[in-house]
């Protein structure tokens, strides 16, 4: 059996599970490429020892990594991109953030495209898996790959875009069991990419062109972001009317063809906060006419406003107990942007903590999964100074606090531990930014419950 060598560049939430799955395919060998930086260098050693670098729950990943890196030895991670010289396929999985002006930042993408282009051999298949603005595969990646390699895409090598649908906590499941879209720059590139993913994806793989695939990815996340913004605006409407938005949502979603999303303390992650801007950027840069993306802009603004709205709710809850936010001690529960994960990218907790400190509160930040270096990297110390402390101990976080605010729906907060620990608070107030704590249990524990969207106990008038 001829061996297939796949190189995956970028060992993150997409690159790692993808590389491990291919490495588990008989006849495949996978090399991961990861730049060694102060914060992520340790990942290389951990992966080569078959260990998962993720703190959160990732069903099946640790076992798979051990099998391919230690038992089968079909997966290893290196820093040197020249491993692309004998690759049959090269997958690009690097970060593609946007800057403060919502302009895509492609430094990493350009760098790895140039690095791969320098070493890749004729006949290789290159696939961009990172989410990019529509038009980027053809107008950014392709020219670099061709210029550096001296080869022609569609002639000497194949090039495609194929996006992932993973989420922390569901990395393997969504890679294997979600349908996949593959878009090549030509039919042959599409055919080869469909064939490649056929080795790991157990659902339908839809071939299309690379521009349509790029648009589909950014539209898919923009669709979700806009629907979340709608739910968040309805939470504000319900607060003003004194109606429970979660009850309204339950009634609306009783219709089988309705799916109102969940209002919440904010929208984080590496995807929803920036993909609408990638879509807008691509449409206006490579489109044939200017497009004013009003709706996605409004949705972004609503979702970005929720962390400060949470600060207002904390202030209101304290005022109801004749306390001020200035000088209060607030426990912020959940720093990761998603439940039961350690991922802090664009977390709504950061602007919320900044907002609390700016209004004079002392903040204790708590998260069961996030490590100190990742919390420190949020750079909140400069805004909050000594008024900000960090702990992974829930009881310590609540000790002497005047208010606890739920930002992330971690399982640790859903049990009895939270309300038991709340007994040591100075003022027992809980503000629920995820509609996940039982208001009646709070009442029974002597904790004043305040819910985003005016959530309250069932049948409470
Ligand atoms: N959120 C809400 N209300 C909701 C759903 C989510 O406030 O009803 C918040 C979450 O708390 C979180 C943020 O939005 O802060 C993003 O949550 P998410 O569940 O969308 O998680 P992501 O960003 O990790 O995953 C999304 C997914 N995209 C879609 O469902 C369209 C995932 O499938 C993508 O693979 C991922 O983006 C990505 O990498 O693009």
XYZ file of C-alpha atoms and ligand atoms in Angstrom:
501
model
C 0.000 0.000 0.000
C 1.475 3.361 -0.979
C 1.694 5.707 1.955
C -0.160 9.032 1.882
C 1.634 11.869 3.694
C -0.599 14.694 4.953
C 0.933 17.849 6.455
C -1.350 19.934 8.698
C -0.050 23.436 9.393
C -1.425 24.981 12.605
C -1.992 22.806 15.686
C -5.137 24.422 17.080
C -8.785 23.461 17.685
C -9.166 22.527 13.993
C -5.665 21.307 12.998
C -5.143 18.871 15.908
C -8.334 16.760 15.608
C -8.101 16.836 11.812
C -4.466 15.658 11.828
C -5.202 12.928 14.371
C -8.125 11.580 12.329
C -6.069 11.372 9.130
C -3.211 9.738 11.056
C -5.627 6.994 12.106
C -6.440 6.107 8.482
C -4.541 2.972 7.360
C -1.727 3.950 4.971
C -1.677 7.587 6.126
C 1.165 9.417 7.862
C 0.601 12.903 9.243
C 3.022 15.638 10.201
C 1.705 18.613 12.142
C 3.576 21.895 11.854
C 3.426 24.316 14.792
C 5.409 27.487 15.369
C 7.101 27.445 18.800
C 5.913 30.526 20.749
C 6.125 31.339 24.469
C 2.455 30.456 24.957
C 2.053 27.461 22.620
C 5.510 25.866 22.298
C 4.701 23.258 24.991
C 1.933 21.912 22.741
C 4.534 20.338 20.425
C 5.955 18.133 23.177
C 2.503 17.313 24.572
C 1.204 16.191 21.155
C 4.316 14.121 20.435
C 3.717 12.371 23.759
C 0.174 11.647 22.570
C -1.401 14.106 25.014
C -4.298 16.488 24.258
C -3.385 20.125 24.987
C -7.026 21.063 25.629
C -8.268 21.397 29.243
C -11.955 21.171 28.373
C -13.919 17.967 27.686
C -12.980 16.609 24.235
C -14.577 13.169 23.918
C -12.267 10.627 22.228
C -9.430 13.017 21.426
C -6.945 11.949 24.118
C -7.314 8.266 23.184
C -6.967 9.019 19.482
C -3.861 11.176 19.999
C -2.218 8.493 22.129
C -2.991 5.859 19.514
C -1.581 7.778 16.534
C 1.374 9.529 18.240
C 2.580 6.750 20.596
C 1.149 3.369 19.501
C 0.930 3.656 15.683
C 3.535 6.476 15.440
C 1.754 7.836 12.347
C 1.511 11.361 13.783
C 4.266 13.724 14.907
C 4.529 17.493 15.266
C 7.516 19.582 14.144
C 8.381 23.270 13.792
C 10.077 22.935 10.410
C 7.707 23.598 7.462
C 10.153 21.980 5.018
C 8.373 18.707 5.823
C 6.044 19.810 3.016
C 8.646 18.583 0.506
C 7.208 15.052 0.437
C 3.590 15.863 1.255
C 0.728 14.508 -0.846
C -1.663 16.962 0.791
C -1.100 20.139 2.819
C -3.875 21.585 5.022
C -3.650 25.198 6.207
C -5.288 25.701 9.648
C -4.009 29.014 10.958
C -5.802 31.875 12.679
C -7.419 34.524 10.453
C -8.479 37.309 12.820
C -9.721 40.773 11.890
C -8.183 43.987 13.289
C -9.929 46.906 15.010
C -11.053 48.175 11.595
C -12.527 44.749 10.833
C -9.889 44.094 8.175
C -8.718 40.483 7.874
C -5.206 39.888 9.216
C -3.592 37.254 6.989
C -0.017 37.369 8.304
C -0.130 33.732 9.389
C -1.932 32.593 6.239
C 0.562 34.410 3.982
C 3.503 33.059 5.979
C 2.425 29.411 5.831
C 1.374 29.666 2.175
C 4.860 30.962 1.383
C 6.482 28.299 3.572
C 4.474 25.478 1.981
C 4.988 26.919 -1.508
C 8.755 26.931 -1.003
C 8.963 23.197 -0.327
C 5.903 21.569 -1.903
C 6.355 19.227 -4.859
C 4.392 18.928 -8.098
C 1.080 17.068 -7.790
C 0.426 18.115 -4.197
C -3.083 19.066 -3.007
C -3.274 22.232 -0.890
C -6.458 22.843 1.132
C -7.277 26.000 3.078
C -9.365 25.068 6.114
C -9.062 28.414 7.927
C -12.145 30.620 7.576
C -11.307 33.406 5.113
C -13.063 36.266 3.361
C -14.706 35.145 0.123
C -12.141 35.453 -2.705
C -9.100 34.838 -0.469
C -8.171 31.397 -1.834
C -7.939 32.715 -5.393
C -6.654 36.222 -4.711
C -4.385 35.830 -1.652
C -3.278 32.206 -1.173
C -3.027 31.124 -4.828
C -0.705 33.941 -6.010
C 1.664 33.290 -3.068
C 1.718 29.510 -3.620
C 2.345 29.977 -7.352
C 4.948 32.731 -6.986
C 7.015 30.908 -4.353
C 6.732 27.397 -5.869
C 7.069 28.478 -9.493
C 4.197 26.096 -10.216
C 0.665 26.698 -11.511
C -2.464 25.886 -9.502
C -4.831 23.635 -11.436
C -1.890 22.457 -13.538
C 1.077 21.496 -11.330
C -0.775 21.346 -8.013
C -4.356 21.250 -6.792
C -5.901 23.924 -4.567
C -9.163 23.927 -2.642
C -11.023 25.520 0.264
C -12.939 23.275 2.677
C -14.328 24.497 5.944
C -14.748 22.865 9.327
C -17.773 23.078 11.578
C -16.048 22.171 14.840
C -16.748 23.546 18.280
C -14.828 22.980 21.522
C -16.269 19.890 23.177
C -17.359 18.467 19.802
C -14.137 18.515 17.776
C -14.086 14.891 16.588
C -17.843 14.416 16.478
C -18.428 17.422 14.210
C -15.453 16.587 11.956
C -16.666 13.021 11.397
C -20.450 13.327 11.604
C -21.210 16.722 10.057
C -21.632 17.116 6.279
C -18.661 18.769 4.588
C -18.386 21.330 1.800
C -15.376 21.216 -0.513
C -14.630 23.860 -3.139
C -11.689 23.551 -5.533
C -10.282 26.170 -7.897
C -11.109 23.609 -10.633
C -12.928 20.285 -10.992
C -9.797 18.172 -10.476
C -8.876 20.032 -7.275
C -12.432 19.524 -6.011
C -12.356 15.822 -6.901
C -9.074 15.251 -5.067
C -10.197 17.165 -1.992
C -13.510 15.283 -1.849
C -11.547 12.038 -2.090
C -9.221 13.119 0.747
C -12.017 14.046 3.183
C -13.815 10.837 2.294
C -11.238 9.101 4.506
C -12.424 10.861 7.694
C -15.928 12.312 7.057
C -18.829 9.862 7.439
C -21.463 12.272 6.154
C -22.216 13.762 2.751
C -19.338 15.690 1.163
C -20.691 18.358 -1.187
C -18.449 19.472 -4.067
C -18.708 23.098 -5.188
C -16.407 25.883 -6.335
C -14.081 27.540 -3.858
C -15.816 30.963 -3.854
C -19.192 29.393 -3.082
C -17.584 27.347 -0.289
C -15.929 30.458 1.190
C -19.250 32.331 1.093
C -21.123 29.367 2.615
C -18.786 29.268 5.615
C -18.983 32.956 6.417
C -22.750 33.013 5.782
C -23.237 29.974 8.067
C -21.623 31.772 11.003
C -23.163 35.137 10.168
C -26.583 33.472 10.118
C -25.972 32.226 13.675
C -24.612 35.577 14.856
C -27.646 37.437 13.481
C -30.029 34.967 15.126
C -28.245 35.324 18.456
C -28.467 39.122 18.113
C -32.203 38.800 17.574
C -32.504 36.754 20.776
C -30.376 39.291 22.671
C -32.531 42.184 21.474
C -35.633 40.282 22.532
C -34.054 39.882 25.986
C -33.779 43.668 26.223
C -37.384 44.065 25.039
C -38.581 41.564 27.651
C -36.595 43.239 30.425
C -38.347 46.505 29.588
C -41.775 44.821 29.529
C -41.099 42.728 32.645
C -41.614 39.469 30.759
C -39.356 36.368 30.930
C -37.589 36.058 27.544
C -36.783 32.390 28.149
C -40.488 31.662 28.641
C -41.250 33.633 25.461
C -38.571 31.628 23.638
C -40.075 28.369 24.942
C -43.488 29.398 23.620
C -42.105 30.536 20.219
C -40.000 27.380 19.775
C -43.014 25.231 20.546
C -43.692 25.653 16.839
C -41.565 22.852 15.276
C -40.415 25.161 12.463
C -39.130 27.897 14.754
C -35.718 27.997 16.421
C -35.148 31.197 18.384
C -31.544 31.161 19.621
C -30.496 31.729 23.228
C -29.945 35.252 24.573
C -26.786 35.525 26.623
C -23.950 37.478 28.205
C -22.187 37.856 24.858
C -20.816 36.139 21.781
C -17.214 34.964 21.874
C -14.934 32.576 20.071
C -12.693 32.803 17.037
C -15.567 32.620 14.586
C -18.843 34.487 15.152
C -17.283 37.799 16.268
C -15.190 38.041 13.068
C -16.678 35.909 10.271
C -19.437 38.458 9.459
C -16.664 41.009 8.846
C -14.808 38.513 6.623
C -18.001 38.147 4.577
C -18.445 41.908 4.382
C -14.787 42.392 3.434
C -14.850 39.800 0.670
C -18.144 41.037 -0.758
C -16.862 44.594 -1.001
C -13.299 43.792 -2.132
C -13.915 41.091 -4.707
C -17.622 41.703 -5.449
C -18.749 43.577 -8.556
C -20.733 46.175 -6.544
C -20.549 47.732 -3.107
C -22.680 46.014 -0.481
C -23.738 47.750 2.739
C -23.979 44.886 5.200
C -26.333 46.735 7.529
C -27.907 43.680 9.144
C -24.669 41.913 10.040
C -23.257 45.202 11.316
C -26.247 45.793 13.591
C -26.122 42.209 14.814
C -22.433 42.546 15.669
C -23.119 45.738 17.568
C -25.965 44.162 19.585
C -23.904 41.077 20.464
C -20.861 43.187 21.352
C -23.049 45.290 23.686
C -24.173 42.364 25.858
C -21.142 42.231 28.202
C -21.726 45.860 29.257
C -25.431 45.180 29.545
C -24.446 42.482 32.046
C -22.511 45.130 33.990
C -25.721 47.212 34.093
C -27.642 44.181 35.406
C -25.041 43.676 38.165
C -25.337 47.361 39.098
C -29.165 47.108 39.166
C -29.073 43.941 41.278
C -26.734 45.571 43.820
C -28.886 48.708 43.872
C -31.911 46.517 44.710
C -29.909 45.501 47.821
C -28.979 49.118 48.559
C -25.417 48.582 47.402
C -23.323 50.336 44.797
C -21.064 48.734 42.211
C -18.300 51.126 43.262
C -16.466 49.284 46.032
C -18.434 46.059 45.572
C -16.687 42.680 45.215
C -17.978 40.828 42.141
C -17.224 37.189 41.279
C -17.165 36.693 37.489
C -17.929 33.023 36.848
C -16.692 31.755 33.459
C -13.822 33.175 31.413
C -13.931 30.714 28.491
C -16.304 31.812 25.720
C -18.005 28.413 25.613
C -19.148 25.984 28.309
C -16.765 23.243 29.493
C -13.927 24.522 27.280
C -10.717 26.425 27.998
C -10.995 28.648 24.921
C -10.771 32.363 25.804
C -10.712 33.801 22.278
C -12.861 36.978 22.098
C -14.491 35.995 25.393
C -17.329 38.314 26.523
C -15.868 38.015 30.050
C -13.036 40.408 29.123
C -15.103 43.525 28.251
C -17.382 42.694 31.199
C -14.492 42.602 33.691
C -13.108 45.835 32.225
C -16.572 47.428 32.587
C -16.945 46.289 36.199
C -13.509 47.622 37.142
C -14.146 50.937 35.386
C -17.210 51.362 37.614
C -15.130 50.789 40.742
C -15.776 47.125 41.492
C -13.179 44.622 42.729
C -13.382 41.522 40.547
C -12.563 37.889 41.268
C -12.374 35.960 38.000
C -13.071 32.227 38.137
C -12.927 29.456 35.528
C -12.454 25.708 36.074
C -10.683 25.159 32.729
C -8.812 28.309 31.721
C -5.127 28.320 32.696
C -3.475 31.404 34.246
C -1.281 32.150 31.129
C -4.410 32.293 28.956
C -6.207 34.493 31.503
C -3.138 36.714 31.818
C -2.967 36.975 28.018
C -6.363 38.722 28.062
C -4.388 41.737 29.333
C -6.964 42.762 31.946
C -4.384 43.487 34.636
C -3.481 46.769 32.946
C -7.140 47.916 33.012
C -7.983 46.630 36.508
C -4.682 46.547 38.403
C -4.885 45.105 41.941
C -8.681 45.175 41.873
C -8.617 42.025 39.707
C -7.769 38.595 41.135
C -7.908 35.121 39.622
C -8.803 31.733 41.056
C -9.873 28.260 39.930
C -11.398 27.659 43.384
C -15.157 28.379 43.300
C -15.512 28.708 47.085
C -12.647 31.194 47.220
C -14.185 33.171 44.352
C -17.473 33.592 46.227
C -15.970 34.158 49.705
C -16.996 37.659 50.804
C -18.400 38.594 47.367
C -21.369 40.945 47.001
C -22.488 39.537 43.674
C -21.749 36.538 41.459
C -22.331 36.810 37.700
C -22.577 33.781 35.409
C -20.852 34.449 32.061
C -20.232 30.884 30.835
C -22.501 27.880 31.323
C -19.826 25.595 32.816
C -21.268 22.372 34.313
C -19.525 23.177 37.616
C -21.957 26.083 38.111
C -25.081 23.988 37.497
C -24.759 21.743 40.551
C -25.280 22.427 44.246
C -21.656 23.532 44.767
C -22.433 27.054 43.568
C -25.313 27.717 45.980
C -23.418 26.067 48.842
C -20.409 28.299 48.174
C -22.764 31.278 47.894
C -23.478 30.957 51.621
C -20.073 32.615 52.264
C -20.926 35.690 50.150
C -21.192 39.093 51.894
C -24.362 39.831 49.892
C -26.014 36.822 48.245
C -26.845 38.074 44.776
C -26.540 36.051 41.574
C -26.871 37.521 38.082
C -27.407 34.794 35.490
C -26.133 35.716 32.044
C -26.910 32.312 30.496
C -30.374 31.388 31.799
C -28.859 28.264 33.323
C -29.322 28.571 37.093
C -32.592 27.525 38.770
C -34.217 30.645 40.259
C -36.233 28.546 42.745
C -33.095 26.791 44.009
C -31.579 30.227 44.487
C -34.583 31.392 46.487
C -34.412 28.245 48.620
C -30.711 28.961 49.286
C -31.389 32.586 50.227
C -29.723 33.916 47.089
C -31.365 36.817 45.223
C -31.642 35.697 41.582
C -31.492 38.208 38.707
C -31.659 36.778 35.195
C -30.775 38.321 31.826
C -33.989 38.824 29.886
C -35.939 39.052 33.133
C -35.676 35.278 33.597
C -37.401 34.140 36.734
C -38.878 31.139 38.482
C -41.654 29.305 36.569
C -45.108 30.631 37.460
C -43.499 33.584 39.308
C -45.874 36.497 38.652
N -24.198 31.821 21.836
C -25.298 32.527 22.329
N -26.556 32.064 22.015
C -26.751 30.943 21.251
C -25.600 30.235 20.756
C -24.339 30.698 21.080
O -25.162 33.536 23.020
O -27.908 30.569 21.003
C -22.835 32.332 22.140
C -21.955 31.319 22.885
O -22.114 31.452 24.277
C -20.550 31.715 22.435
C -20.775 32.213 21.016
O -22.163 32.530 20.904
O -20.029 32.759 23.225
C -20.404 31.193 19.929
O -21.009 30.001 20.262
P -21.173 28.797 19.204
O -22.042 27.799 19.843
O -21.559 29.301 17.894
O -19.694 28.209 19.186
P -18.444 28.367 18.174
O -18.203 29.775 17.857
O -17.360 27.591 18.769
O -18.916 27.552 16.869
C -19.398 28.157 15.728
C -20.283 27.101 15.073
N -20.950 27.689 13.950
C -22.269 27.471 13.764
O -22.945 26.780 14.505
C -22.870 28.123 12.554
C -19.419 25.908 14.662
O -20.185 24.956 13.962
C -18.290 26.417 13.745
O -17.446 25.369 13.364
C -17.482 27.427 14.510
O -18.322 28.518 14.864
C -16.334 27.877 13.603
O -15.205 27.396 13.849
O -16.594 28.563 12.668
